C-alpha cells in the first residue's frame, strides 16, 4: 500500500498495467499524483512512479479488502475491462455474462468499496466507457451492452453521490495498443481503420490518460454525470460513402 505523502492525491487505476490503463496511470503520475494500479497480473515492465497491487476485480470480498486497507483515496479510475471477439449465437450465455461482470459489475463493486474514502476526500470517479456502448457492437455485443450500462450507472452515481463525489465517463473510441492487431489486423488494417476516423488516426493511451486527468482535476470541478467523447470525431456514416449523389468533386 502507498505511503502517506501529504499534498499529493492518491489515484487508483483498475487494470492499469497495459494499454489504455497504463497510459492513464502514466498520465496521473506525470501530473504529480501518487498512483496505484491493480490487476490480476503485474505489468511486464515497471511503470515509472506507479505502484502495483495484485487484485482480482471480479472477487468482491477481495475488492472490499483492498480498499479497506487504504487510509485515503482521491480518484478512482475504473478502467479494467475488455472482451474478445465473440459472435452472440456462437458463444454460451455464461461466457457473455463474464464479460458483463468484468465491464459493469466490477466497476460497481470497486466504486461501492471506495465510496467512503472518496466521500471523505470529496474525490471523483472516472469510468472508462466505450463508443461500443452507444452503437451496435457486433462481435462484442455483451461488451457494448456492459459499456452502455456503465455510462448509465455513472450518471446515477453522480446524482446520488453529489456533491461529495463527482462521477464521469470517458466514452473512448478506437485506441492503438499492443492488442490492436487482434481487432484491426496488421499495419495495413490499422491504417485503413485510421482513415475512417475524422482526425485520421487511432487514439493512443496518452490521449485517454490526459482526458482522465482533466475529468479528475479542479478544472472539471463543475462536471459530474457527464460523458466525454474521446473518439477523434467518431465514425463517418457509411451511407455517405454508399450514396451516389453529393460526392465531393475530386477534380478541384
GROMACS .gro file of C-alpha atoms in nm:
model
  252
    1UNK     CA    1   0.000   0.000   0.000
    2UNK     CA    2   0.121   0.353  -0.073
    3UNK     CA    3   0.278   0.565   0.197
    4UNK     CA    4   0.135   0.888   0.329
    5UNK     CA    5   0.257   1.179   0.120
    6UNK     CA    6   0.077   1.500   0.216
    7UNK     CA    7  -0.016   1.727  -0.071
    8UNK     CA    8  -0.033   1.451  -0.331
    9UNK     CA    9  -0.355   1.289  -0.444
   10UNK     CA   10  -0.386   0.913  -0.432
   11UNK     CA   11  -0.522   0.765  -0.757
   12UNK     CA   12  -0.624   0.403  -0.808
   13UNK     CA   13  -0.645   0.278  -1.168
   14UNK     CA   14  -0.800  -0.064  -1.214
   15UNK     CA   15  -0.648  -0.279  -1.486
   16UNK     CA   16  -0.374  -0.019  -1.522
   17UNK     CA   17  -0.088  -0.249  -1.620
   18UNK     CA   18  -0.102  -0.225  -2.000
   19UNK     CA   19  -0.267  -0.049  -2.292
   20UNK     CA   20  -0.512   0.227  -2.207
   21UNK     CA   21  -0.483   0.162  -1.833
   22UNK     CA   22  -0.107   0.205  -1.837
   23UNK     CA   23  -0.147   0.528  -2.032
   24UNK     CA   24  -0.391   0.655  -1.771
   25UNK     CA   25  -0.159   0.559  -1.485
   26UNK     CA   26   0.137   0.734  -1.651
   27UNK     CA   27  -0.067   1.050  -1.710
   28UNK     CA   28  -0.164   1.078  -1.343
   29UNK     CA   29   0.193   1.004  -1.232
   30UNK     CA   30   0.324   1.275  -1.466
   31UNK     CA   31   0.069   1.514  -1.315
   32UNK     CA   32   0.233   1.456  -0.977
   33UNK     CA   33  -0.016   1.214  -0.827
   34UNK     CA   34   0.058   0.901  -0.629
   35UNK     CA   35  -0.073   0.614  -0.842
   36UNK     CA   36  -0.163   0.253  -0.762
   37UNK     CA   37  -0.267   0.014  -1.038
   38UNK     CA   38  -0.445  -0.310  -0.954
   39UNK     CA   39  -0.492  -0.616  -1.170
   40UNK     CA   40  -0.453  -0.991  -1.151
   41UNK     CA   41  -0.106  -0.983  -1.305
   42UNK     CA   42   0.176  -0.726  -1.271
   43UNK     CA   43   0.291  -0.517  -1.568
   44UNK     CA   44   0.552  -0.680  -1.791
   45UNK     CA   45   0.768  -0.372  -1.743
   46UNK     CA   46   0.750  -0.148  -1.433
   47UNK     CA   47   0.569   0.182  -1.478
   48UNK     CA   48   0.769   0.479  -1.351
   49UNK     CA   49   0.615   0.635  -1.042
   50UNK     CA   50   0.338   0.373  -1.026
   51UNK     CA   51   0.283   0.105  -0.761
   52UNK     CA   52   0.125  -0.231  -0.843
   53UNK     CA   53  -0.120  -0.417  -0.619
   54UNK     CA   54  -0.249  -0.764  -0.717
   55UNK     CA   55  -0.629  -0.781  -0.723
   56UNK     CA   56  -0.898  -0.983  -0.899
   57UNK     CA   57  -1.167  -0.722  -0.956
   58UNK     CA   58  -1.429  -0.994  -1.003
   59UNK     CA   59  -1.380  -1.104  -0.641
   60UNK     CA   60  -1.597  -0.866  -0.432
   61UNK     CA   61  -1.453  -0.963  -0.091
   62UNK     CA   62  -1.100  -0.909  -0.225
   63UNK     CA   63  -1.201  -0.571  -0.370
   64UNK     CA   64  -1.352  -0.461  -0.039
   65UNK     CA   65  -1.041  -0.577   0.146
   66UNK     CA   66  -0.815  -0.384  -0.093
   67UNK     CA   67  -0.996  -0.054  -0.045
   68UNK     CA   68  -1.034  -0.127   0.326
   69UNK     CA   69  -0.656  -0.121   0.359
   70UNK     CA   70  -0.632   0.228   0.213
   71UNK     CA   71  -0.635   0.524   0.451
   72UNK     CA   72  -0.722   0.775   0.182
   73UNK     CA   73  -0.831   0.792  -0.182
   74UNK     CA   74  -0.887   1.090  -0.410
   75UNK     CA   75  -0.955   0.940  -0.754
   76UNK     CA   76  -1.077   0.601  -0.875
   77UNK     CA   77  -1.042   0.521  -1.244
   78UNK     CA   78  -1.250   0.217  -1.338
   79UNK     CA   79  -1.053   0.108  -1.643
   80UNK     CA   80  -1.040  -0.273  -1.616
   81UNK     CA   81  -1.240  -0.436  -1.893
   82UNK     CA   82  -1.233  -0.561  -2.248
   83UNK     CA   83  -1.361  -0.855  -2.445
   84UNK     CA   84  -1.251  -1.095  -2.719
   85UNK     CA   85  -1.443  -1.108  -3.047
   86UNK     CA   86  -1.734  -1.346  -2.990
   87UNK     CA   87  -2.049  -1.366  -3.202
   88UNK     CA   88  -2.360  -1.394  -2.987
   89UNK     CA   89  -2.501  -1.718  -3.126
   90UNK     CA   90  -2.163  -1.890  -3.127
   91UNK     CA   91  -2.097  -1.847  -2.755
   92UNK     CA   92  -2.280  -1.973  -2.449
   93UNK     CA   93  -2.454  -1.721  -2.226
   94UNK     CA   94  -2.221  -1.784  -1.933
   95UNK     CA   95  -1.918  -1.654  -2.126
   96UNK     CA   96  -2.109  -1.341  -2.230
   97UNK     CA   97  -2.209  -1.294  -1.865
   98UNK     CA   98  -1.843  -1.298  -1.760
   99UNK     CA   99  -1.778  -1.009  -1.999
  100UNK     CA  100  -2.062  -0.812  -1.839
  101UNK     CA  101  -1.928  -0.900  -1.495
  102UNK     CA  102  -1.584  -0.756  -1.572
  103UNK     CA  103  -1.702  -0.446  -1.759
  104UNK     CA  104  -2.005  -0.347  -1.550
  105UNK     CA  105  -2.031  -0.535  -1.221
  106UNK     CA  106  -1.661  -0.495  -1.131
  107UNK     CA  107  -1.670  -0.112  -1.165
  108UNK     CA  108  -1.982  -0.106  -0.949
  109UNK     CA  109  -1.811  -0.325  -0.689
  110UNK     CA  110  -1.498  -0.107  -0.684
  111UNK     CA  111  -1.695   0.217  -0.668
  112UNK     CA  112  -1.903   0.097  -0.373
  113UNK     CA  113  -1.591  -0.025  -0.191
  114UNK     CA  114  -1.420   0.312  -0.250
  115UNK     CA  115  -1.719   0.532  -0.172
  116UNK     CA  116  -1.647   0.620   0.191
  117UNK     CA  117  -1.286   0.716   0.114
  118UNK     CA  118  -1.387   0.923  -0.188
  119UNK     CA  119  -1.665   1.095   0.004
  120UNK     CA  120  -1.421   1.192   0.279
  121UNK     CA  121  -1.181   1.339   0.020
  122UNK     CA  122  -1.457   1.493  -0.197
  123UNK     CA  123  -1.295   1.296  -0.474
  124UNK     CA  124  -1.405   1.165  -0.810
  125UNK     CA  125  -1.460   0.853  -1.017
  126UNK     CA  126  -1.374   0.826  -1.385
  127UNK     CA  127  -1.539   0.541  -1.570
  128UNK     CA  128  -1.370   0.424  -1.890
  129UNK     CA  129  -1.658   0.368  -2.127
  130UNK     CA  130  -1.663   0.300  -2.499
  131UNK     CA  131  -1.834   0.406  -2.820
  132UNK     CA  132  -1.936   0.038  -2.834
  133UNK     CA  133  -2.193   0.131  -2.571
  134UNK     CA  134  -2.352   0.394  -2.795
  135UNK     CA  135  -2.384   0.200  -3.122
  136UNK     CA  136  -2.434  -0.160  -3.237
  137UNK     CA  137  -2.136  -0.373  -3.141
  138UNK     CA  138  -2.144  -0.694  -3.350
  139UNK     CA  139  -1.887  -0.943  -3.227
  140UNK     CA  140  -1.864  -0.774  -2.889
  141UNK     CA  141  -2.233  -0.736  -2.805
  142UNK     CA  142  -2.200  -0.820  -2.435
  143UNK     CA  143  -1.914  -0.570  -2.405
  144UNK     CA  144  -2.121  -0.299  -2.575
  145UNK     CA  145  -2.419  -0.372  -2.351
  146UNK     CA  146  -2.197  -0.351  -2.043
  147UNK     CA  147  -2.046  -0.020  -2.153
  148UNK     CA  148  -2.393   0.123  -2.218
  149UNK     CA  149  -2.490   0.019  -1.867
  150UNK     CA  150  -2.168   0.164  -1.726
  151UNK     CA  151  -2.244   0.512  -1.857
  152UNK     CA  152  -2.596   0.499  -1.713
  153UNK     CA  153  -2.455   0.372  -1.383
  154UNK     CA  154  -2.214   0.665  -1.374
  155UNK     CA  155  -2.495   0.916  -1.425
  156UNK     CA  156  -2.697   0.758  -1.145
  157UNK     CA  157  -2.395   0.753  -0.914
  158UNK     CA  158  -2.330   1.118  -0.993
  159UNK     CA  159  -2.686   1.210  -0.895
  160UNK     CA  160  -2.687   1.000  -0.575
  161UNK     CA  161  -2.338   1.090  -0.454
  162UNK     CA  162  -2.332   1.461  -0.528
  163UNK     CA  163  -2.196   1.690  -0.405
  164UNK     CA  164  -1.926   1.490  -0.227
  165UNK     CA  165  -1.820   1.261  -0.514
  166UNK     CA  166  -1.810   1.351  -0.882
  167UNK     CA  167  -1.862   1.066  -1.133
  168UNK     CA  168  -1.796   1.096  -1.507
  169UNK     CA  169  -1.735   0.870  -1.806
  170UNK     CA  170  -1.479   0.883  -2.082
  171UNK     CA  171  -1.652   0.744  -2.391
  172UNK     CA  172  -1.348   0.609  -2.572
  173UNK     CA  173  -1.316   0.531  -2.941
  174UNK     CA  174  -1.056   0.316  -3.112
  175UNK     CA  175  -0.717   0.313  -2.941
  176UNK     CA  176  -0.388   0.183  -3.074
  177UNK     CA  177  -0.240  -0.055  -2.815
  178UNK     CA  178  -0.030  -0.370  -2.814
  179UNK     CA  179  -0.350  -0.565  -2.890
  180UNK     CA  180  -0.468  -0.357  -3.187
  181UNK     CA  181  -0.372  -0.627  -3.436
  182UNK     CA  182  -0.631  -0.860  -3.281
  183UNK     CA  183  -0.910  -0.616  -3.371
  184UNK     CA  184  -0.787  -0.444  -3.687
  185UNK     CA  185  -0.513  -0.663  -3.836
  186UNK     CA  186  -0.156  -0.559  -3.914
  187UNK     CA  187  -0.029  -0.215  -4.012
  188UNK     CA  188  -0.237  -0.212  -4.331
  189UNK     CA  189  -0.552  -0.284  -4.132
  190UNK     CA  190  -0.470  -0.022  -3.870
  191UNK     CA  191  -0.402   0.239  -4.139
  192UNK     CA  192  -0.728   0.154  -4.317
  193UNK     CA  193  -0.926   0.182  -3.993
  194UNK     CA  194  -0.748   0.510  -3.909
  195UNK     CA  195  -0.878   0.660  -4.234
  196UNK     CA  196  -1.234   0.614  -4.109
  197UNK     CA  197  -1.168   0.850  -3.816
  198UNK     CA  198  -1.212   1.223  -3.888
  199UNK     CA  199  -0.882   1.308  -3.715
  200UNK     CA  200  -0.709   1.050  -3.933
  201UNK     CA  201  -0.561   0.829  -3.663
  202UNK     CA  202  -0.644   0.599  -3.376
  203UNK     CA  203  -0.606   0.735  -3.025
  204UNK     CA  204  -0.301   0.643  -2.822
  205UNK     CA  205  -0.320   0.563  -2.449
  206UNK     CA  206  -0.178   0.906  -2.364
  207UNK     CA  207  -0.483   1.071  -2.523
  208UNK     CA  208  -0.712   0.882  -2.287
  209UNK     CA  209  -0.484   0.944  -1.988
  210UNK     CA  210  -0.483   1.320  -2.035
  211UNK     CA  211  -0.862   1.327  -2.065
  212UNK     CA  212  -0.893   1.124  -1.742
  213UNK     CA  213  -0.658   1.363  -1.560
  214UNK     CA  214  -0.875   1.653  -1.676
  215UNK     CA  215  -1.202   1.499  -1.555
  216UNK     CA  216  -1.045   1.428  -1.216
  217UNK     CA  217  -0.897   1.777  -1.184
  218UNK     CA  218  -1.022   2.101  -1.032
  219UNK     CA  219  -1.062   2.229  -1.388
  220UNK     CA  220  -1.361   1.993  -1.410
  221UNK     CA  221  -1.499   2.081  -1.066
  222UNK     CA  222  -1.847   2.155  -1.206
  223UNK     CA  223  -1.861   1.847  -1.429
  224UNK     CA  224  -2.039   1.538  -1.298
  225UNK     CA  225  -2.270   1.286  -1.460
  226UNK     CA  226  -2.113   1.367  -1.796
  227UNK     CA  227  -1.984   1.153  -2.080
  228UNK     CA  228  -1.682   1.298  -2.258
  229UNK     CA  229  -1.633   1.164  -2.611
  230UNK     CA  230  -1.268   1.084  -2.682
  231UNK     CA  231  -1.302   0.931  -3.028
  232UNK     CA  232  -1.128   1.157  -3.279
  233UNK     CA  233  -1.458   1.280  -3.421
  234UNK     CA  234  -1.630   0.943  -3.433
  235UNK     CA  235  -1.701   0.744  -3.745
  236UNK     CA  236  -1.807   0.873  -4.083
  237UNK     CA  237  -2.160   0.740  -4.154
  238UNK     CA  238  -2.135   0.452  -4.400
  239UNK     CA  239  -2.434   0.573  -4.605
  240UNK     CA  240  -2.244   0.884  -4.712
  241UNK     CA  241  -1.988   0.672  -4.894
  242UNK     CA  242  -2.252   0.436  -5.035
  243UNK     CA  243  -2.470   0.715  -5.177
  244UNK     CA  244  -2.436   0.801  -5.546
  245UNK     CA  245  -2.501   1.175  -5.504
  246UNK     CA  246  -2.344   1.466  -5.317
  247UNK     CA  247  -1.991   1.335  -5.361
  248UNK     CA  248  -1.701   1.582  -5.323
  249UNK     CA  249  -1.562   1.695  -5.656
  250UNK     CA  250  -1.225   1.522  -5.657
  251UNK     CA  251  -1.103   1.722  -5.958
  252UNK     CA  252  -1.097   2.058  -5.781
   0.00000   0.00000   0.00000
